[in-house]
PDB file of C-alpha atoms and ligand atoms in Angstrom:
ATOM      1  CA  UNK A   1      -0.171 138.997  86.788  1.00 94.00           C
ATOM      2  CA  UNK A   2      -2.955 137.193  89.028  1.00 97.00           C
ATOM      3  CA  UNK A   3      -2.316 134.529  92.405  1.00 98.00           C
ATOM      4  CA  UNK A   4      -3.686 131.288  92.193  1.00 98.00           C
ATOM      5  CA  UNK A   5      -3.774 128.956  94.638  1.00 98.00           C
ATOM      6  CA  UNK A   6      -4.063 125.244  93.858  1.00 98.00           C
ATOM      7  CA  UNK A   7      -5.949 123.051  96.672  1.00 98.00           C
ATOM      8  CA  UNK A   8      -5.556 119.011  95.434  1.00 98.00           C
ATOM      9  CA  UNK A   9      -5.735 115.687  97.367  1.00 98.00           C
ATOM     10  CA  UNK A  10      -3.848 113.299  94.882  1.00 98.00           C
ATOM     11  CA  UNK A  11      -2.105 112.999  92.114  1.00 98.00           C
ATOM     12  CA  UNK A  12      -1.511 116.807  90.621  1.00 98.00           C
ATOM     13  CA  UNK A  13      -2.380 116.033  87.332  1.00 98.00           C
ATOM     14  CA  UNK A  14      -4.198 119.128  86.564  1.00 98.00           C
ATOM     15  CA  UNK A  15      -2.386 120.827  88.679  1.00 98.00           C
ATOM     16  CA  UNK A  16       0.917 120.073  86.898  1.00 98.00           C
ATOM     17  CA  UNK A  17      -0.721 120.971  83.775  1.00 98.00           C
ATOM     18  CA  UNK A  18      -1.025 123.841  84.995  1.00 98.00           C
ATOM     19  CA  UNK A  19       2.691 124.556  86.189  1.00 98.00           C
ATOM     20  CA  UNK A  20       3.893 123.339  82.562  1.00 98.00           C
ATOM     21  CA  UNK A  21       1.424 125.827  80.738  1.00 98.00           C
ATOM     22  CA  UNK A  22       3.211 128.731  82.475  1.00 98.00           C
ATOM     23  CA  UNK A  23       6.732 127.929  82.339  1.00 98.00           C
ATOM     24  CA  UNK A  24       6.173 126.812  78.813  1.00 98.00           C
ATOM     25  CA  UNK A  25       4.727 129.865  78.310  1.00 97.00           C
ATOM     26  CA  UNK A  26       1.060 128.579  77.671  1.00 97.00           C
ATOM     27  CA  UNK A  27      -0.592 130.425  80.747  1.00 97.00           C
ATOM     28  CA  UNK A  28       0.874 133.582  80.966  1.00 94.00           C
ATOM     29  CA  UNK A  29      -1.299 135.720  83.015  1.00 92.00           C
ATOM     30  CA  UNK A  30      -1.036 133.716  86.433  1.00 97.00           C
ATOM     31  CA  UNK A  31       1.705 132.125  88.799  1.00 98.00           C
ATOM     32  CA  UNK A  32       1.187 129.745  91.499  1.00 98.00           C
ATOM     33  CA  UNK A  33       1.172 130.478  94.820  1.00 98.00           C
ATOM     34  CA  UNK A  34       0.429 128.371  96.770  1.00 98.00           C
ATOM     35  CA  UNK A  35      -0.679 124.953  96.736  1.00 98.00           C
ATOM     36  CA  UNK A  36      -2.799 123.451  99.419  1.00 98.00           C
ATOM     37  CA  UNK A  37      -4.084 119.483 100.329  1.00 98.00           C
ATOM     38  CA  UNK A  38      -5.665 117.820 102.468  1.00 98.00           C
ATOM     39  CA  UNK A  39      -3.464 114.941 103.220  1.00 98.00           C
ATOM     40  CA  UNK A  40      -0.196 113.804 102.192  1.00 98.00           C
ATOM     41  CA  UNK A  41      -0.194 113.612  98.253  1.00 98.00           C
ATOM     42  CA  UNK A  42       1.980 113.139  95.308  1.00 98.00           C
ATOM     43  CA  UNK A  43       1.266 116.933  94.369  1.00 98.00           C
ATOM     44  CA  UNK A  44       1.847 118.644  97.558  1.00 98.00           C
ATOM     45  CA  UNK A  45       5.208 116.854  96.686  1.00 98.00           C
ATOM     46  CA  UNK A  46       5.480 117.772  93.333  1.00 98.00           C
ATOM     47  CA  UNK A  47       4.816 121.709  93.956  1.00 98.00           C
ATOM     48  CA  UNK A  48       7.091 121.636  97.108  1.00 98.00           C
ATOM     49  CA  UNK A  49      10.136 119.796  94.306  1.00 98.00           C
ATOM     50  CA  UNK A  50       8.692 122.692  92.056  1.00 98.00           C
ATOM     51  CA  UNK A  51       9.769 125.298  95.328  1.00 98.00           C
ATOM     52  CA  UNK A  52       6.324 126.618  95.225  1.00 98.00           C
ATOM     53  CA  UNK A  53       4.904 127.309  99.210  1.00 98.00           C
ATOM     54  CA  UNK A  54       2.609 124.428  99.823  1.00 98.00           C
ATOM     55  CA  UNK A  55       0.453 123.695 102.682  1.00 98.00           C
ATOM     56  CA  UNK A  56      -0.092 120.080 103.985  1.00 98.00           C
ATOM     57  CA  UNK A  57      -3.511 120.019 106.243  1.00 98.00           C
ATOM     58  CA  UNK A  58      -4.802 116.874 106.783  1.00 97.00           C
ATOM     59  CA  UNK A  59      -8.432 116.004 106.157  1.00 95.00           C
ATOM     60  CA  UNK A  60     -10.922 116.709 108.946  1.00 96.00           C
ATOM     61  CA  UNK A  61     -14.265 118.290 108.903  1.00 97.00           C
ATOM     62  CA  UNK A  62     -15.019 120.173 106.593  1.00 97.00           C
ATOM     63  CA  UNK A  63     -16.128 122.936 109.414  1.00 97.00           C
ATOM     64  CA  UNK A  64     -11.872 122.834 110.656  1.00 98.00           C
ATOM     65  CA  UNK A  65     -10.409 122.613 107.057  1.00 98.00           C
ATOM     66  CA  UNK A  66     -12.227 125.268 105.985  1.00 98.00           C
ATOM     67  CA  UNK A  67     -11.318 127.419 107.755  1.00 98.00           C
ATOM     68  CA  UNK A  68      -7.365 126.666 108.244  1.00 98.00           C
ATOM     69  CA  UNK A  69      -7.705 127.349 103.998  1.00 98.00           C
ATOM     70  CA  UNK A  70      -8.997 130.509 105.161  1.00 98.00           C
ATOM     71  CA  UNK A  71      -6.609 131.319 107.746  1.00 98.00           C
ATOM     72  CA  UNK A  72      -4.051 130.832 104.835  1.00 98.00           C
ATOM     73  CA  UNK A  73      -5.367 133.847 102.449  1.00 97.00           C
ATOM     74  CA  UNK A  74      -5.964 135.974 105.431  1.00 93.00           C
ATOM     75  CA  UNK A  75      -1.937 136.547 105.022  1.00 92.00           C
ATOM     76  CA  UNK A  76      -1.413 135.170 101.135  1.00 92.00           C
ATOM     77  CA  UNK A  77      -5.085 136.774  99.896  1.00 96.00           C
ATOM     78  CA  UNK A  78      -5.381 134.529  96.064  1.00 98.00           C
ATOM     79  CA  UNK A  79      -7.383 136.254  93.090  1.00 98.00           C
ATOM     80  CA  UNK A  80      -7.942 132.647  91.981  1.00 98.00           C
ATOM     81  CA  UNK A  81      -8.510 129.037  93.821  1.00 98.00           C
ATOM     82  CA  UNK A  82      -8.487 126.026  91.473  1.00 98.00           C
ATOM     83  CA  UNK A  83      -9.671 122.819  93.477  1.00 98.00           C
ATOM     84  CA  UNK A  84      -7.995 120.097  91.267  1.00 98.00           C
ATOM     85  CA  UNK A  85      -8.323 117.171  92.314  1.00 98.00           C
ATOM     86  CA  UNK A  86      -8.894 118.394  95.522  1.00 98.00           C
ATOM     87  CA  UNK A  87     -11.826 115.787  97.263  1.00 98.00           C
ATOM     88  CA  UNK A  88     -13.040 117.460 100.372  1.00 98.00           C
ATOM     89  CA  UNK A  89     -15.831 118.699 100.444  1.00 98.00           C
ATOM     90  CA  UNK A  90     -15.808 122.502 101.623  1.00 98.00           C
ATOM     91  CA  UNK A  91     -17.591 124.476 104.035  1.00 98.00           C
ATOM     92  CA  UNK A  92     -20.240 126.978 102.995  1.00 98.00           C
ATOM     93  CA  UNK A  93     -19.451 129.716 104.904  1.00 98.00           C
ATOM     94  CA  UNK A  94     -15.753 129.418 103.481  1.00 98.00           C
ATOM     95  CA  UNK A  95     -18.006 128.966  99.894  1.00 98.00           C
ATOM     96  CA  UNK A  96     -19.600 132.025 100.824  1.00 98.00           C
ATOM     97  CA  UNK A  97     -16.593 133.427 101.120  1.00 98.00           C
ATOM     98  CA  UNK A  98     -14.523 133.073  98.245  1.00 98.00           C
ATOM     99  CA  UNK A  99     -17.580 132.803  95.016  1.00 98.00           C
ATOM    100  CA  UNK A 100     -16.635 133.666  92.231  1.00 98.00           C
ATOM    101  CA  UNK A 101     -12.738 133.324  93.069  1.00 98.00           C
ATOM    102  CA  UNK A 102     -12.930 129.141  93.209  1.00 98.00           C
ATOM    103  CA  UNK A 103     -13.600 127.025  90.663  1.00 98.00           C
ATOM    104  CA  UNK A 104     -13.405 123.376  90.201  1.00 98.00           C
ATOM    105  CA  UNK A 105     -12.733 121.102  87.485  1.00 98.00           C
ATOM    106  CA  UNK A 106     -14.643 118.120  87.104  1.00 98.00           C
ATOM    107  CA  UNK A 107     -14.195 114.900  84.845  1.00 98.00           C
ATOM    108  CA  UNK A 108     -18.570 115.060  83.913  1.00 98.00           C
ATOM    109  CA  UNK A 109     -20.763 117.359  81.827  1.00 98.00           C
ATOM    110  CA  UNK A 110     -22.498 118.663  85.168  1.00 98.00           C
ATOM    111  CA  UNK A 111     -25.055 118.957  85.743  1.00 98.00           C
ATOM    112  CA  UNK A 112     -24.840 114.833  84.767  1.00 98.00           C
ATOM    113  CA  UNK A 113     -22.592 112.745  87.224  1.00 98.00           C
ATOM    114  CA  UNK A 114     -21.818 115.356  90.013  1.00 98.00           C
ATOM    115  CA  UNK A 115     -22.599 115.382  94.296  1.00 97.00           C
ATOM    116  CA  UNK A 116     -21.280 113.619  96.797  1.00 97.00           C
ATOM    117  CA  UNK A 117     -19.615 110.289  96.052  1.00 97.00           C
ATOM    118  CA  UNK A 118     -19.118 111.622  92.430  1.00 98.00           C
ATOM    119  CA  UNK A 119     -15.624 111.989  92.146  1.00 98.00           C
ATOM    120  CA  UNK A 120     -12.678 110.666  90.093  1.00 97.00           C
ATOM    121  CA  UNK A 121     -12.695 106.893  88.129  1.00 98.00           C
ATOM    122  CA  UNK A 122     -16.223 106.592  90.349  1.00 98.00           C
ATOM    123  CA  UNK A 123     -17.089 109.443  87.573  1.00 98.00           C
ATOM    124  CA  UNK A 124     -16.526 107.396  84.296  1.00 98.00           C
ATOM    125  CA  UNK A 125     -17.464 104.210  85.479  1.00 98.00           C
ATOM    126  CA  UNK A 126     -21.174 104.975  86.493  1.00 98.00           C
ATOM    127  CA  UNK A 127     -21.419 107.002  82.738  1.00 98.00           C
ATOM    128  CA  UNK A 128     -20.434 103.761  81.207  1.00 98.00           C
ATOM    129  CA  UNK A 129     -22.853 101.699  83.285  1.00 98.00           C
ATOM    130  CA  UNK A 130     -24.902 104.324  82.488  1.00 98.00           C
ATOM    131  CA  UNK A 131     -24.760 104.240  78.632  1.00 98.00           C
ATOM    132  CA  UNK A 132     -23.911 107.343  77.879  1.00 98.00           C
ATOM    133  CA  UNK A 133     -22.703 108.532  74.557  1.00 98.00           C
ATOM    134  CA  UNK A 134     -21.240 111.073  75.194  1.00 98.00           C
ATOM    135  CA  UNK A 135     -19.892 112.115  78.290  1.00 98.00           C
ATOM    136  CA  UNK A 136     -16.752 115.522  79.455  1.00 98.00           C
ATOM    137  CA  UNK A 137     -15.735 118.057  81.821  1.00 99.00           C
ATOM    138  CA  UNK A 138     -16.735 120.998  83.386  1.00 98.00           C
ATOM    139  CA  UNK A 139     -15.708 123.880  84.848  1.00 98.00           C
ATOM    140  CA  UNK A 140     -17.691 125.181  87.715  1.00 98.00           C
ATOM    141  CA  UNK A 141     -18.283 128.423  90.693  1.00 98.00           C
ATOM    142  CA  UNK A 142     -17.501 126.687  93.845  1.00 98.00           C
ATOM    143  CA  UNK A 143     -19.985 126.803  96.039  1.00 98.00           C
ATOM    144  CA  UNK A 144     -21.719 124.897  99.100  1.00 98.00           C
ATOM    145  CA  UNK A 145     -24.352 122.557  97.448  1.00 98.00           C
ATOM    146  CA  UNK A 146     -21.209 120.055  95.549  1.00 97.00           C
ATOM    147  CA  UNK A 147     -20.540 120.910  91.655  1.00 98.00           C
ATOM    148  CA  UNK A 148     -23.379 123.373  91.585  1.00 97.00           C
ATOM    149  CA  UNK A 149     -22.292 126.428  90.488  1.00 98.00           C
ATOM    150  CA  UNK A 150     -22.544 128.311  87.061  1.00 98.00           C
ATOM    151  CA  UNK A 151     -21.309 126.196  85.089  1.00 98.00           C
ATOM    152  CA  UNK A 152     -18.204 128.413  82.725  1.00 98.00           C
ATOM    153  CA  UNK A 153     -16.823 125.908  80.826  1.00 98.00           C
ATOM    154  CA  UNK A 154     -16.987 122.428  79.706  1.00 98.00           C
ATOM    155  CA  UNK A 155     -16.153 120.436  76.558  1.00 98.00           C
ATOM    156  CA  UNK A 156     -18.099 117.136  76.017  1.00 98.00           C
ATOM    157  CA  UNK A 157     -16.586 113.947  73.888  1.00 98.00           C
ATOM    158  CA  UNK A 158     -17.891 110.691  72.428  1.00 98.00           C
ATOM    159  CA  UNK A 159     -18.007 107.180  74.031  1.00 98.00           C
ATOM    160  CA  UNK A 160     -17.292 104.292  71.667  1.00 98.00           C
ATOM    161  CA  UNK A 161     -19.141 100.998  71.786  1.00 96.00           C
ATOM    162  CA  UNK A 162     -15.798  99.604  74.218  1.00 97.00           C
ATOM    163  CA  UNK A 163     -14.655 103.021  76.317  1.00 98.00           C
ATOM    164  CA  UNK A 164     -13.917 101.489  79.370  1.00 98.00           C
ATOM    165  CA  UNK A 165     -13.434 104.190  82.543  1.00 98.00           C
ATOM    166  CA  UNK A 166      -9.684 104.358  81.835  1.00 98.00           C
ATOM    167  CA  UNK A 167     -10.135 105.054  78.905  1.00 98.00           C
ATOM    168  CA  UNK A 168     -13.346 107.186  79.194  1.00 98.00           C
ATOM    169  CA  UNK A 169     -10.785 108.946  82.044  1.00 98.00           C
ATOM    170  CA  UNK A 170      -7.606 109.224  79.520  1.00 98.00           C
ATOM    171  CA  UNK A 171      -9.313 111.211  77.455  1.00 98.00           C
ATOM    172  CA  UNK A 172     -11.692 112.977  79.997  1.00 98.00           C
ATOM    173  CA  UNK A 173      -8.280 114.343  81.451  1.00 98.00           C
ATOM    174  CA  UNK A 174      -7.146 115.822  78.411  1.00 98.00           C
ATOM    175  CA  UNK A 175     -10.341 118.097  77.564  1.00 98.00           C
ATOM    176  CA  UNK A 176      -9.957 119.032  81.679  1.00 98.00           C
ATOM    177  CA  UNK A 177      -6.363 120.511  80.745  1.00 98.00           C
ATOM    178  CA  UNK A 178      -8.161 122.246  77.418  1.00 98.00           C
ATOM    179  CA  UNK A 179     -10.671 123.607  79.181  1.00 98.00           C
ATOM    180  CA  UNK A 180      -8.479 125.122  82.799  1.00 98.00           C
ATOM    181  CA  UNK A 181      -5.775 126.529  80.161  1.00 98.00           C
ATOM    182  CA  UNK A 182      -9.229 128.858  78.298  1.00 98.00           C
ATOM    183  CA  UNK A 183     -10.456 129.464  81.559  1.00 97.00           C
ATOM    184  CA  UNK A 184      -7.053 130.671  82.932  1.00 98.00           C
ATOM    185  CA  UNK A 185      -5.784 132.414  80.200  1.00 96.00           C
ATOM    186  CA  UNK A 186      -9.303 134.176  79.981  1.00 95.00           C
ATOM    187  CA  UNK A 187      -9.240 135.951  83.326  1.00 93.00           C
TER     188      UNK A 187
HETATM  189  N1  LIG B   1     -18.801 122.813  98.846  1.00 61.11           N
HETATM  190  C1  LIG B   1     -17.570 122.794  98.476  1.00 61.11           C
HETATM  191  N2  LIG B   1     -16.723 121.454  97.724  1.00 61.11           N
HETATM  192  C2  LIG B   1     -16.669 120.791  96.711  1.00 61.11           C
HETATM  193  C3  LIG B   1     -16.785 121.234  95.627  1.00 61.11           C
HETATM  194  C4  LIG B   1     -18.098 122.038  95.410  1.00 61.11           C
HETATM  195  O1  LIG B   1     -18.456 121.927  94.604  1.00 61.11           O
HETATM  196  N3  LIG B   1     -18.777 122.434  96.532  1.00 61.11           N
HETATM  197  N4  LIG B   1     -16.267 120.350  94.214  1.00 61.11           N
HETATM  198  C5  LIG B   1     -16.027 118.585  95.446  1.00 61.11           C
HETATM  199  C6  LIG B   1     -14.937 118.564  93.534  1.00 61.11           C
HETATM  200  N5  LIG B   1     -15.363 117.198  93.890  1.00 61.11           N
HETATM  201  C7  LIG B   1     -16.365 116.960  91.719  1.00 61.11           C
HETATM  202  O2  LIG B   1     -15.480 117.951  91.517  1.00 61.11           O
HETATM  203  C8  LIG B   1     -15.816 115.938  94.286  1.00 61.11           C
HETATM  204  C9  LIG B   1     -14.743 116.000  95.442  1.00 61.11           C
HETATM  205  C10 LIG B   1     -14.769 115.067  96.508  1.00 61.11           C
HETATM  206  C11 LIG B   1     -16.413 113.893  96.348  1.00 61.11           C
HETATM  207  C12 LIG B   1     -17.024 112.693  97.511  1.00 61.11           C
HETATM  208  O3  LIG B   1     -17.508 112.366  97.660  1.00 61.11           O
HETATM  209  N6  LIG B   1     -15.582 112.941  98.510  1.00 61.11           N
HETATM  210  C13 LIG B   1     -16.651 111.947  99.827  1.00 61.11           C
HETATM  211  C14 LIG B   1     -14.717 111.741 100.472  1.00 61.11           C
HETATM  212  C15 LIG B   1     -13.812 111.424  99.349  1.00 61.11           C
HETATM  213  C16 LIG B   1     -12.076 111.974  99.913  1.00 61.11           C
HETATM  214  O4  LIG B   1     -12.446 112.036 101.512  1.00 61.11           O
HETATM  215  O5  LIG B   1     -11.368 110.549  99.481  1.00 61.11           O
HETATM  216  C17 LIG B   1     -16.677 112.362 100.595  1.00 61.11           C
HETATM  217  O6  LIG B   1     -17.104 113.785 100.853  1.00 61.11           O
HETATM  218  O7  LIG B   1     -17.704 111.435 101.116  1.00 61.11           O
HETATM  219  C18 LIG B   1     -17.673 114.621  95.283  1.00 61.11           C
HETATM  220  C19 LIG B   1     -17.002 115.739  94.674  1.00 61.11           C
HETATM  221  C20 LIG B   1     -14.377 119.485  95.980  1.00 61.11           C
HETATM  222  N7  LIG B   1     -15.644 120.283  97.123  1.00 61.11           N
HETATM  223  N1  LIG B   2     -14.601 115.971  91.579  1.00 61.11           N
HETATM  224  C1  LIG B   2     -13.221 115.892  91.159  1.00 61.11           C
HETATM  225  C2  LIG B   2     -12.486 115.052  90.834  1.00 61.11           C
HETATM  226  O1  LIG B   2     -13.020 114.043  90.611  1.00 61.11           O
HETATM  227  N2  LIG B   2     -11.261 115.874  90.193  1.00 61.11           N
HETATM  228  C3  LIG B   2     -10.786 114.473  89.069  1.00 61.11           C
HETATM  229  O2  LIG B   2      -9.506 113.615  89.732  1.00 61.11           O
HETATM  230  C4  LIG B   2      -8.413 113.927  88.711  1.00 61.11           C
HETATM  231  C5  LIG B   2      -7.056 113.143  89.898  1.00 61.11           C
HETATM  232  O3  LIG B   2      -6.688 113.912  90.128  1.00 61.11           O
HETATM  233  P1  LIG B   2      -5.891 113.971  90.581  1.00 61.11           P
HETATM  234  O4  LIG B   2      -4.940 114.215  89.410  1.00 61.11           O
HETATM  235  O5  LIG B   2      -4.975 115.677  91.527  1.00 61.11           O
HETATM  236  O6  LIG B   2      -5.215 112.936  91.999  1.00 61.11           O
HETATM  237  C6  LIG B   2      -8.816 115.052  87.619  1.00 61.11           C
HETATM  238  O7  LIG B   2      -8.299 114.236  86.510  1.00 61.11           O
HETATM  239  C7  LIG B   2      -9.950 114.569  88.309  1.00 61.11           C
HETATM  240  O8  LIG B   2     -11.112 113.989  87.020  1.00 61.11           O
END
């Protein structure tokens, strides 16, 4: 059974899907050991109510935040670290130390539409502004360079002529959950 640590910053939609998938048996090889946030957020409240060990940290310089997270991992060593809507950039030393065990789910077909400033609805707005015909989601290894780590899995979807950022985010949210569970079931 692999021990999972999930890093969050927001609502925790993908984290909730992992929790639900474990409880309904769709995800059988992992157990959530910790949920860590870089701010107060709905995701940490939800995880706490699920009796998962949580750490609600504060948004601060990446070197300090990364060290705080690493200090948690010294005591509770995870097998896999999953960034689920985590919005702080992690320090290069932290990324090097945990390389190969830390993955991110990004709401675009990387390498397009990744990097600093590319998160949440901003991604979908830019895709639509650029009149893209397809978009999707990507699971990739986390490295010091944002959204530039080796791609593990990605899946695309078509954009309709009337696509909006909200309609696209709903399509991609479904894809994110699919490929995240696909990855976690094959580790
Ligand atoms: N070292 C790395 N850190 C992080 C990575 C990574 O690949 N390497 N992935 C991101 C996740 N992410 C997209 O998938 C992402 C998250 C946040 C940002 C961003 O621009 N953040 C803002 C701050 C936003 C906030 O705190 O509200 C910023 O840094 O100015 C870009 C991409 C997670 N970390
Ligand atoms: N670059 C990372 C990124 O943009 N992640 C995006 O944040 C959304 C909301 O997460 P949340 O439900 O945990 O708030 C996630 O669905 C994902 O697309």
